[in-house]
Amino acid sequence: IGISESNNTLALFDRANELGARWHCDTDLFRWNLDAVAESIAEFAQNVDTVHLGIDLDVLPASTMPAVSAPAARGVELDTVLPIVAWIVRSIKVAAIDLVEFCPRLDSDGNAARVAARLAWQVVTDWGKEGGQ
């Protein structure tokens, strides 16, 4: 959820299609409401036993998360990511969660670390709450 078409190759999307993967681009999240996102995730989760939620920090805009290997020119705002993550960890059969791509040596002022910590706090706070697995 939140993949950038401009930052990924056609070969990667072709391979994802071959594997039957589903995704939603970063631009979709600006048009969608959270209910539609939740419906799509819930539909996916019905067909699996558990979910491994990987949160790639380079989904966030470069102005919010510059300390990654591939900063996003557009990205998905933190105010959009937080409620989606909260809903997933409360509502879906999540077995594992990881936060990836943070690079401390690219975090000149420590702000990116604070953003990553805030997202990690959200996950820990919401995981297992109301309806969570």
mmCIF file of N, CA and C in Angstrom:
data_model
loop_
_atom_site.group_PDB
_atom_site.id
_atom_site.type_symbol
_atom_site.label_atom_id
_atom_site.label_comp_id
_atom_site.label_asym_id
_atom_site.label_seq_id
_atom_site.Cartn_x
_atom_site.Cartn_y
_atom_site.Cartn_z
ATOM 1 N N ILE A 1 0.865 -1.168 0.000
ATOM 2 C CA ILE A 1 0.000 0.000 0.000
ATOM 3 C C ILE A 1 0.904 1.221 0.000
ATOM 4 N N GLY A 2 0.823 2.004 -1.070
ATOM 5 C CA GLY A 2 1.615 3.210 -1.151
ATOM 6 C C GLY A 2 2.829 3.116 -2.053
ATOM 7 N N ILE A 3 2.907 2.093 -2.910
ATOM 8 C CA ILE A 3 4.061 1.945 -3.798
ATOM 9 C C ILE A 3 4.072 3.083 -4.828
ATOM 10 N N SER A 4 5.244 3.515 -5.169
ATOM 11 C CA SER A 4 5.411 4.587 -6.151
ATOM 12 C C SER A 4 5.724 3.989 -7.515
ATOM 13 N N GLU A 5 4.864 4.256 -8.489
ATOM 14 C CA GLU A 5 5.136 3.762 -9.843
ATOM 15 C C GLU A 5 6.396 4.393 -10.416
ATOM 16 N N SER A 6 6.645 5.650 -10.082
ATOM 17 C CA SER A 6 7.802 6.340 -10.653
ATOM 18 C C SER A 6 9.126 5.892 -10.034
ATOM 19 N N ASN A 7 9.094 5.257 -8.876
ATOM 20 C CA ASN A 7 10.326 4.829 -8.212
ATOM 21 C C ASN A 7 10.594 3.334 -8.341
ATOM 22 N N ASN A 8 9.795 2.640 -9.136
ATOM 23 C CA ASN A 8 9.979 1.203 -9.315
ATOM 24 C C ASN A 8 9.959 0.880 -10.809
ATOM 25 N N THR A 9 10.604 -0.207 -11.166
ATOM 26 C CA THR A 9 10.727 -0.556 -12.578
ATOM 27 C C THR A 9 9.505 -1.329 -13.066
ATOM 28 N N LEU A 10 9.293 -1.264 -14.370
ATOM 29 C CA LEU A 10 8.229 -2.032 -14.999
ATOM 30 C C LEU A 10 8.450 -3.523 -14.765
ATOM 31 N N ALA A 11 9.709 -3.960 -14.749
ATOM 32 C CA ALA A 11 10.024 -5.371 -14.501
ATOM 33 C C ALA A 11 9.523 -5.813 -13.128
ATOM 34 N N LEU A 12 9.638 -4.951 -12.126
ATOM 35 C CA LEU A 12 9.136 -5.295 -10.792
ATOM 36 C C LEU A 12 7.614 -5.442 -10.787
ATOM 37 N N PHE A 13 6.929 -4.546 -11.473
ATOM 38 C CA PHE A 13 5.471 -4.652 -11.557
ATOM 39 C C PHE A 13 5.060 -5.880 -12.373
ATOM 40 N N ASP A 14 5.799 -6.178 -13.448
ATOM 41 C CA ASP A 14 5.513 -7.385 -14.233
ATOM 42 C C ASP A 14 5.667 -8.630 -13.373
ATOM 43 N N ARG A 15 6.729 -8.687 -12.579
ATOM 44 C CA ARG A 15 6.959 -9.845 -11.700
ATOM 45 C C ARG A 15 5.866 -9.943 -10.644
ATOM 46 N N ALA A 16 5.479 -8.821 -10.091
ATOM 47 C CA ALA A 16 4.387 -8.815 -9.105
ATOM 48 C C ALA A 16 3.104 -9.348 -9.734
ATOM 49 N N ASN A 17 2.829 -8.971 -10.967
ATOM 50 C CA ASN A 17 1.650 -9.491 -11.676
ATOM 51 C C ASN A 17 1.750 -10.996 -11.875
ATOM 52 N N GLU A 18 2.929 -11.481 -12.245
ATOM 53 C CA GLU A 18 3.139 -12.919 -12.421
ATOM 54 C C GLU A 18 2.852 -13.686 -11.135
ATOM 55 N N LEU A 19 3.211 -13.086 -10.002
ATOM 56 C CA LEU A 19 3.018 -13.728 -8.702
ATOM 57 C C LEU A 19 1.606 -13.541 -8.148
ATOM 58 N N GLY A 20 0.791 -12.752 -8.827
ATOM 59 C CA GLY A 20 -0.568 -12.498 -8.346
ATOM 60 C C GLY A 20 -0.620 -11.493 -7.208
ATOM 61 N N ALA A 21 0.429 -10.698 -7.073
ATOM 62 C CA ALA A 21 0.466 -9.690 -6.006
ATOM 63 C C ALA A 21 -0.545 -8.584 -6.304
ATOM 64 N N ARG A 22 -1.012 -7.962 -5.238
ATOM 65 C CA ARG A 22 -1.902 -6.802 -5.366
ATOM 66 C C ARG A 22 -1.251 -5.633 -4.657
ATOM 67 N N TRP A 23 -1.468 -4.446 -5.169
ATOM 68 C CA TRP A 23 -0.894 -3.265 -4.547
ATOM 69 C C TRP A 23 -1.778 -2.060 -4.817
ATOM 70 N N HIS A 24 -1.497 -1.016 -4.070
ATOM 71 C CA HIS A 24 -2.146 0.274 -4.269
ATOM 72 C C HIS A 24 -1.047 1.322 -4.311
ATOM 73 N N CYS A 25 -1.070 2.137 -5.328
ATOM 74 C CA CYS A 25 -0.031 3.144 -5.507
ATOM 75 C C CYS A 25 -0.214 4.312 -4.543
ATOM 76 N N ASP A 26 0.881 5.032 -4.347
ATOM 77 C CA ASP A 26 0.831 6.210 -3.468
ATOM 78 C C ASP A 26 -0.237 7.192 -3.920
ATOM 79 N N THR A 27 -0.431 7.319 -5.217
ATOM 80 C CA THR A 27 -1.444 8.255 -5.722
ATOM 81 C C THR A 27 -2.862 7.793 -5.390
ATOM 82 N N ASP A 28 -3.080 6.492 -5.236
ATOM 83 C CA ASP A 28 -4.403 5.975 -4.863
ATOM 84 C C ASP A 28 -4.815 6.455 -3.476
ATOM 85 N N LEU A 29 -3.848 6.593 -2.593
ATOM 86 C CA LEU A 29 -4.164 6.947 -1.215
ATOM 87 C C LEU A 29 -4.617 8.389 -1.075
ATOM 88 N N PHE A 30 -4.378 9.202 -2.057
ATOM 89 C CA PHE A 30 -4.865 10.573 -2.021
ATOM 90 C C PHE A 30 -6.327 10.637 -2.447
ATOM 91 N N ARG A 31 -6.747 9.696 -3.269
ATOM 92 C CA ARG A 31 -8.133 9.682 -3.754
ATOM 93 C C ARG A 31 -9.040 8.827 -2.869
ATOM 94 N N TRP A 32 -8.475 7.835 -2.224
ATOM 95 C CA TRP A 32 -9.267 6.902 -1.441
ATOM 96 C C TRP A 32 -9.595 7.474 -0.080
ATOM 97 N N ASN A 33 -10.655 6.942 0.490
ATOM 98 C CA ASN A 33 -10.879 7.210 1.913
ATOM 99 C C ASN A 33 -10.417 5.976 2.684
ATOM 100 N N LEU A 34 -10.261 6.112 3.973
ATOM 101 C CA LEU A 34 -9.719 5.005 4.767
ATOM 102 C C LEU A 34 -10.629 3.783 4.778
ATOM 103 N N ASP A 35 -11.933 3.977 4.612
ATOM 104 C CA ASP A 35 -12.844 2.825 4.553
ATOM 105 C C ASP A 35 -12.538 1.950 3.342
ATOM 106 N N ALA A 36 -12.236 2.565 2.210
ATOM 107 C CA ALA A 36 -11.910 1.802 1.006
ATOM 108 C C ALA A 36 -10.591 1.061 1.180
ATOM 109 N N VAL A 37 -9.621 1.696 1.810
ATOM 110 C CA VAL A 37 -8.337 1.041 2.083
ATOM 111 C C VAL A 37 -8.574 -0.154 3.004
ATOM 112 N N ALA A 38 -9.333 0.067 4.062
ATOM 113 C CA ALA A 38 -9.621 -1.009 5.012
ATOM 114 C C ALA A 38 -10.332 -2.171 4.324
ATOM 115 N N GLU A 39 -11.269 -1.872 3.452
ATOM 116 C CA GLU A 39 -12.000 -2.923 2.733
ATOM 117 C C GLU A 39 -11.053 -3.755 1.871
ATOM 118 N N SER A 40 -10.145 -3.105 1.186
ATOM 119 C CA SER A 40 -9.179 -3.804 0.341
ATOM 120 C C SER A 40 -8.255 -4.695 1.171
ATOM 121 N N ILE A 41 -7.780 -4.172 2.288
ATOM 122 C CA ILE A 41 -6.897 -4.951 3.165
ATOM 123 C C ILE A 41 -7.653 -6.127 3.771
ATOM 124 N N ALA A 42 -8.861 -5.899 4.216
ATOM 125 C CA ALA A 42 -9.669 -6.965 4.819
ATOM 126 C C ALA A 42 -9.941 -8.077 3.812
ATOM 127 N N GLU A 43 -10.211 -7.702 2.573
ATOM 128 C CA GLU A 43 -10.441 -8.698 1.528
ATOM 129 C C GLU A 43 -9.201 -9.563 1.325
ATOM 130 N N PHE A 44 -8.038 -8.934 1.294
ATOM 131 C CA PHE A 44 -6.786 -9.673 1.176
ATOM 132 C C PHE A 44 -6.589 -10.605 2.368
ATOM 133 N N ALA A 45 -6.807 -10.087 3.565
ATOM 134 C CA ALA A 45 -6.541 -10.844 4.793
ATOM 135 C C ALA A 45 -7.461 -12.054 4.947
ATOM 136 N N GLN A 46 -8.618 -12.040 4.313
ATOM 137 C CA GLN A 46 -9.533 -13.188 4.398
ATOM 138 C C GLN A 46 -8.920 -14.444 3.784
ATOM 139 N N ASN A 47 -7.963 -14.264 2.895
ATOM 140 C CA ASN A 47 -7.395 -15.396 2.168
ATOM 141 C C ASN A 47 -6.062 -15.881 2.716
ATOM 142 N N VAL A 48 -5.657 -15.367 3.869
ATOM 143 C CA VAL A 48 -4.386 -15.780 4.469
ATOM 144 C C VAL A 48 -4.597 -16.095 5.948
ATOM 145 N N ASP A 49 -3.675 -16.894 6.495
ATOM 146 C CA ASP A 49 -3.771 -17.229 7.917
ATOM 147 C C ASP A 49 -3.289 -16.085 8.797
ATOM 148 N N THR A 50 -2.169 -15.496 8.412
ATOM 149 C CA THR A 50 -1.599 -14.374 9.160
ATOM 150 C C THR A 50 -0.948 -13.402 8.188
ATOM 151 N N VAL A 51 -0.661 -12.222 8.688
ATOM 152 C CA VAL A 51 -0.046 -11.172 7.871
ATOM 153 C C VAL A 51 1.262 -10.739 8.510
ATOM 154 N N HIS A 52 2.278 -10.559 7.687
ATOM 155 C CA HIS A 52 3.530 -9.932 8.103
ATOM 156 C C HIS A 52 3.450 -8.509 7.554
ATOM 157 N N LEU A 53 3.326 -7.541 8.431
ATOM 158 C CA LEU A 53 3.218 -6.142 8.039
ATOM 159 C C LEU A 53 4.615 -5.540 7.975
ATOM 160 N N GLY A 54 5.057 -5.215 6.784
ATOM 161 C CA GLY A 54 6.332 -4.543 6.600
ATOM 162 C C GLY A 54 6.067 -3.077 6.305
ATOM 163 N N ILE A 55 6.625 -2.204 7.102
ATOM 164 C CA ILE A 55 6.435 -0.767 6.895
ATOM 165 C C ILE A 55 7.765 -0.205 6.398
ATOM 166 N N ASP A 56 7.800 0.099 5.117
ATOM 167 C CA ASP A 56 8.993 0.638 4.493
ATOM 168 C C ASP A 56 8.938 2.157 4.647
ATOM 169 N N LEU A 57 9.858 2.698 5.414
ATOM 170 C CA LEU A 57 9.816 4.117 5.745
ATOM 171 C C LEU A 57 9.983 5.024 4.535
ATOM 172 N N ASP A 58 10.478 4.492 3.411
ATOM 173 C CA ASP A 58 10.576 5.364 2.248
ATOM 174 C C ASP A 58 9.244 5.575 1.542
ATOM 175 N N VAL A 59 8.155 5.048 2.131
ATOM 176 C CA VAL A 59 6.818 5.394 1.644
ATOM 177 C C VAL A 59 6.469 6.831 2.043
ATOM 178 N N LEU A 60 7.095 7.323 3.096
ATOM 179 C CA LEU A 60 6.832 8.690 3.562
ATOM 180 C C LEU A 60 7.535 9.701 2.657
ATOM 181 N N PRO A 61 7.000 10.916 2.548
ATOM 182 C CA PRO A 61 7.664 11.945 1.734
ATOM 183 C C PRO A 61 9.072 12.238 2.254
ATOM 184 N N ALA A 62 9.960 12.598 1.350
ATOM 185 C CA ALA A 62 11.341 12.904 1.717
ATOM 186 C C ALA A 62 11.415 14.009 2.761
ATOM 187 N N SER A 63 10.479 14.931 2.744
ATOM 188 C CA SER A 63 10.493 16.006 3.739
ATOM 189 C C SER A 63 10.197 15.486 5.144
ATOM 190 N N THR A 64 9.511 14.359 5.244
ATOM 191 C CA THR A 64 9.205 13.740 6.526
ATOM 192 C C THR A 64 10.246 12.697 6.899
ATOM 193 N N MET A 65 10.703 11.933 5.903
ATOM 194 C CA MET A 65 11.636 10.826 6.136
ATOM 195 C C MET A 65 12.778 10.879 5.119
ATOM 196 N N PRO A 66 13.750 11.763 5.369
ATOM 197 C CA PRO A 66 14.885 11.856 4.453
ATOM 198 C C PRO A 66 15.938 10.762 4.682
ATOM 199 N N ALA A 67 15.890 10.087 5.802
ATOM 200 C CA ALA A 67 16.942 9.150 6.194
ATOM 201 C C ALA A 67 16.658 7.732 5.708
ATOM 202 N N VAL A 68 16.440 7.608 4.392
ATOM 203 C CA VAL A 68 16.222 6.314 3.745
ATOM 204 C C VAL A 68 17.046 6.285 2.462
ATOM 205 N N SER A 69 17.225 5.093 1.902
ATOM 206 C CA SER A 69 18.057 4.980 0.702
ATOM 207 C C SER A 69 17.385 5.559 -0.536
ATOM 208 N N ALA A 70 16.063 5.579 -0.564
ATOM 209 C CA ALA A 70 15.339 6.093 -1.734
ATOM 210 C C ALA A 70 14.231 7.039 -1.273
ATOM 211 N N PRO A 71 14.576 8.265 -0.899
ATOM 212 C CA PRO A 71 13.551 9.212 -0.434
ATOM 213 C C PRO A 71 12.477 9.447 -1.505
ATOM 214 N N ALA A 72 11.234 9.502 -1.072
ATOM 215 C CA ALA A 72 10.100 9.646 -1.989
ATOM 216 C C ALA A 72 9.846 11.109 -2.322
ATOM 217 N N ALA A 73 9.780 11.401 -3.613
ATOM 218 C CA ALA A 73 9.469 12.764 -4.035
ATOM 219 C C ALA A 73 8.057 13.151 -3.604
ATOM 220 N N ARG A 74 7.122 12.212 -3.689
ATOM 221 C CA ARG A 74 5.738 12.471 -3.301
ATOM 222 C C ARG A 74 5.430 11.786 -1.980
ATOM 223 N N GLY A 75 5.447 10.485 -1.980
ATOM 224 C CA GLY A 75 5.214 9.715 -0.768
ATOM 225 C C GLY A 75 3.789 9.794 -0.255
ATOM 226 N N VAL A 76 3.575 9.136 0.876
ATOM 227 C CA VAL A 76 2.279 9.124 1.554
ATOM 228 C C VAL A 76 2.485 9.790 2.906
ATOM 229 N N GLU A 77 1.679 10.774 3.189
ATOM 230 C CA GLU A 77 1.826 11.555 4.420
ATOM 231 C C GLU A 77 1.675 10.675 5.666
ATOM 232 N N LEU A 78 2.393 11.014 6.711
ATOM 233 C CA LEU A 78 2.322 10.300 7.983
ATOM 234 C C LEU A 78 0.895 10.280 8.524
ATOM 235 N N ASP A 79 0.161 11.366 8.321
ATOM 236 C CA ASP A 79 -1.235 11.423 8.784
ATOM 237 C C ASP A 79 -2.141 10.450 8.043
ATOM 238 N N THR A 80 -1.712 9.952 6.907
ATOM 239 C CA THR A 80 -2.446 8.908 6.186
ATOM 240 C C THR A 80 -1.957 7.532 6.611
ATOM 241 N N VAL A 81 -0.650 7.388 6.783
ATOM 242 C CA VAL A 81 -0.054 6.099 7.147
ATOM 243 C C VAL A 81 -0.486 5.655 8.545
ATOM 244 N N LEU A 82 -0.461 6.560 9.517
ATOM 245 C CA LEU A 82 -0.755 6.183 10.911
ATOM 246 C C LEU A 82 -2.121 5.518 11.079
ATOM 247 N N PRO A 83 -3.217 6.085 10.559
ATOM 248 C CA PRO A 83 -4.502 5.396 10.758
ATOM 249 C C PRO A 83 -4.611 4.071 10.003
ATOM 250 N N ILE A 84 -3.942 3.957 8.853
ATOM 251 C CA ILE A 84 -3.959 2.688 8.129
ATOM 252 C C ILE A 84 -3.241 1.623 8.944
ATOM 253 N N VAL A 85 -2.075 1.955 9.464
ATOM 254 C CA VAL A 85 -1.317 1.013 10.289
ATOM 255 C C VAL A 85 -2.107 0.658 11.546
ATOM 256 N N ALA A 86 -2.696 1.649 12.194
ATOM 257 C CA ALA A 86 -3.485 1.385 13.404
ATOM 258 C C ALA A 86 -4.625 0.432 13.096
ATOM 259 N N TRP A 87 -5.309 0.646 12.001
ATOM 260 C CA TRP A 87 -6.428 -0.230 11.641
ATOM 261 C C TRP A 87 -5.934 -1.644 11.368
ATOM 262 N N ILE A 88 -4.833 -1.775 10.647
ATOM 263 C CA ILE A 88 -4.303 -3.108 10.331
ATOM 264 C C ILE A 88 -3.949 -3.866 11.604
ATOM 265 N N VAL A 89 -3.202 -3.236 12.499
ATOM 266 C CA VAL A 89 -2.750 -3.973 13.681
ATOM 267 C C VAL A 89 -3.885 -4.243 14.660
ATOM 268 N N ARG A 90 -4.977 -3.517 14.561
ATOM 269 C CA ARG A 90 -6.137 -3.769 15.416
ATOM 270 C C ARG A 90 -7.109 -4.771 14.802
ATOM 271 N N SER A 91 -7.121 -4.901 13.491
ATOM 272 C CA SER A 91 -8.204 -5.623 12.823
ATOM 273 C C SER A 91 -7.793 -6.861 12.048
ATOM 274 N N ILE A 92 -6.543 -6.983 11.709
ATOM 275 C CA ILE A 92 -6.085 -8.063 10.834
ATOM 276 C C ILE A 92 -5.218 -9.033 11.643
ATOM 277 N N LYS A 93 -5.112 -10.251 11.145
ATOM 278 C CA LYS A 93 -4.329 -11.296 11.806
ATOM 279 C C LYS A 93 -2.831 -11.060 11.599
ATOM 280 N N VAL A 94 -2.284 -10.108 12.314
ATOM 281 C CA VAL A 94 -0.874 -9.754 12.156
ATOM 282 C C VAL A 94 -0.015 -10.642 13.059
ATOM 283 N N ALA A 95 0.970 -11.307 12.441
ATOM 284 C CA ALA A 95 1.879 -12.175 13.191
ATOM 285 C C ALA A 95 3.221 -11.505 13.440
ATOM 286 N N ALA A 96 3.610 -10.598 12.549
ATOM 287 C CA ALA A 96 4.906 -9.934 12.669
ATOM 288 C C ALA A 96 4.837 -8.567 12.005
ATOM 289 N N ILE A 97 5.645 -7.664 12.520
ATOM 290 C CA ILE A 97 5.711 -6.310 11.971
ATOM 291 C C ILE A 97 7.172 -5.901 11.922
ATOM 292 N N ASP A 98 7.563 -5.269 10.827
ATOM 293 C CA ASP A 98 8.895 -4.684 10.801
ATOM 294 C C ASP A 98 8.847 -3.290 10.185
ATOM 295 N N LEU A 99 9.759 -2.480 10.644
ATOM 296 C CA LEU A 99 9.962 -1.122 10.144
ATOM 297 C C LEU A 99 11.321 -1.158 9.452
ATOM 298 N N VAL A 100 11.359 -0.837 8.158
ATOM 299 C CA VAL A 100 12.607 -0.978 7.416
ATOM 300 C C VAL A 100 12.999 0.300 6.697
ATOM 301 N N GLU A 101 14.260 0.358 6.332
ATOM 302 C CA GLU A 101 14.856 1.397 5.504
ATOM 303 C C GLU A 101 15.407 2.600 6.256
ATOM 304 N N PHE A 102 15.281 2.669 7.563
ATOM 305 C CA PHE A 102 15.833 3.821 8.278
ATOM 306 C C PHE A 102 17.360 3.752 8.254
ATOM 307 N N CYS A 103 17.996 4.867 7.910
ATOM 308 C CA CYS A 103 19.458 4.932 7.838
ATOM 309 C C CYS A 103 19.935 6.090 8.712
ATOM 310 N N PRO A 104 20.380 5.806 9.937
ATOM 311 C CA PRO A 104 20.778 6.866 10.869
ATOM 312 C C PRO A 104 21.827 7.829 10.327
ATOM 313 N N ARG A 105 22.755 7.358 9.507
ATOM 314 C CA ARG A 105 23.800 8.267 9.020
ATOM 315 C C ARG A 105 23.238 9.321 8.056
ATOM 316 N N LEU A 106 22.016 9.114 7.551
ATOM 317 C CA LEU A 106 21.372 10.105 6.679
ATOM 318 C C LEU A 106 20.438 11.034 7.457
ATOM 319 N N ASP A 107 20.393 10.859 8.772
ATOM 320 C CA ASP A 107 19.490 11.638 9.629
ATOM 321 C C ASP A 107 20.280 12.750 10.323
ATOM 322 N N SER A 108 20.509 13.826 9.612
ATOM 323 C CA SER A 108 21.405 14.877 10.104
ATOM 324 C C SER A 108 20.897 15.596 11.346
ATOM 325 N N ASP A 109 19.573 15.720 11.500
ATOM 326 C CA ASP A 109 19.046 16.469 12.646
ATOM 327 C C ASP A 109 18.264 15.615 13.641
ATOM 328 N N GLY A 110 18.187 14.316 13.401
ATOM 329 C CA GLY A 110 17.468 13.423 14.316
ATOM 330 C C GLY A 110 15.962 13.405 14.138
ATOM 331 N N ASN A 111 15.440 14.214 13.224
ATOM 332 C CA ASN A 111 13.996 14.260 13.038
ATOM 333 C C ASN A 111 13.444 12.960 12.458
ATOM 334 N N ALA A 112 14.168 12.361 11.523
ATOM 335 C CA ALA A 112 13.700 11.104 10.926
ATOM 336 C C ALA A 112 13.608 10.007 11.981
ATOM 337 N N ALA A 113 14.540 9.984 12.921
ATOM 338 C CA ALA A 113 14.486 9.005 14.018
ATOM 339 C C ALA A 113 13.223 9.218 14.845
ATOM 340 N N ARG A 114 12.860 10.470 15.064
ATOM 341 C CA ARG A 114 11.635 10.757 15.828
ATOM 342 C C ARG A 114 10.389 10.288 15.073
ATOM 343 N N VAL A 115 10.390 10.464 13.754
ATOM 344 C CA VAL A 115 9.254 10.000 12.945
ATOM 345 C C VAL A 115 9.164 8.476 13.010
ATOM 346 N N ALA A 116 10.292 7.786 12.839
ATOM 347 C CA ALA A 116 10.307 6.319 12.910
ATOM 348 C C ALA A 116 9.865 5.843 14.289
ATOM 349 N N ALA A 117 10.334 6.525 15.332
ATOM 350 C CA ALA A 117 9.946 6.155 16.701
ATOM 351 C C ALA A 117 8.458 6.363 16.918
ATOM 352 N N ARG A 118 7.912 7.430 16.365
ATOM 353 C CA ARG A 118 6.471 7.691 16.506
ATOM 354 C C ARG A 118 5.655 6.599 15.834
ATOM 355 N N LEU A 119 6.097 6.174 14.665
ATOM 356 C CA LEU A 119 5.413 5.098 13.959
ATOM 357 C C LEU A 119 5.532 3.789 14.727
ATOM 358 N N ALA A 120 6.714 3.500 15.261
ATOM 359 C CA ALA A 120 6.900 2.293 16.074
ATOM 360 C C ALA A 120 6.021 2.346 17.317
ATOM 361 N N TRP A 121 5.928 3.495 17.953
ATOM 362 C CA TRP A 121 5.071 3.654 19.130
ATOM 363 C C TRP A 121 3.619 3.363 18.769
ATOM 364 N N GLN A 122 3.177 3.862 17.620
ATOM 365 C CA GLN A 122 1.802 3.620 17.165
ATOM 366 C C GLN A 122 1.533 2.128 17.033
ATOM 367 N N VAL A 123 2.475 1.422 16.422
ATOM 368 C CA VAL A 123 2.330 -0.020 16.231
ATOM 369 C C VAL A 123 2.214 -0.729 17.576
ATOM 370 N N VAL A 124 3.140 -0.438 18.474
ATOM 371 C CA VAL A 124 3.151 -1.094 19.786
ATOM 372 C C VAL A 124 1.895 -0.764 20.580
ATOM 373 N N THR A 125 1.456 0.469 20.514
ATOM 374 C CA THR A 125 0.272 0.903 21.249
ATOM 375 C C THR A 125 -1.002 0.242 20.725
ATOM 376 N N ASP A 126 -1.098 0.113 19.406
ATOM 377 C CA ASP A 126 -2.338 -0.389 18.798
ATOM 378 C C ASP A 126 -2.391 -1.894 18.615
ATOM 379 N N TRP A 127 -1.247 -2.556 18.543
ATOM 380 C CA TRP A 127 -1.233 -3.990 18.277
ATOM 381 C C TRP A 127 -1.901 -4.727 19.437
ATOM 382 N N GLY A 128 -2.903 -5.476 19.120
ATOM 383 C CA GLY A 128 -3.604 -6.255 20.142
ATOM 384 C C GLY A 128 -4.799 -5.544 20.739
ATOM 385 N N LYS A 129 -5.003 -4.276 20.442
ATOM 386 C CA LYS A 129 -6.170 -3.564 20.930
ATOM 387 C C LYS A 129 -7.409 -3.981 20.166
ATOM 388 N N GLU A 130 -8.541 -3.793 20.745
ATOM 389 C CA GLU A 130 -9.866 -3.907 20.145
ATOM 390 C C GLU A 130 -9.895 -4.660 18.808
ATOM 391 N N GLY A 131 -10.141 -5.921 18.889
ATOM 392 C CA GLY A 131 -10.305 -6.734 17.698
ATOM 393 C C GLY A 131 -9.001 -7.250 17.108
ATOM 394 N N GLY A 132 -7.867 -6.858 17.646
ATOM 395 C CA GLY A 132 -6.598 -7.321 17.124
ATOM 396 C C GLY A 132 -6.360 -8.779 17.446
ATOM 397 N N GLN A 133 -5.418 -9.369 16.764
ATOM 398 C CA GLN A 133 -5.132 -10.807 16.950
ATOM 399 C C GLN A 133 -3.967 -10.996 17.871
#
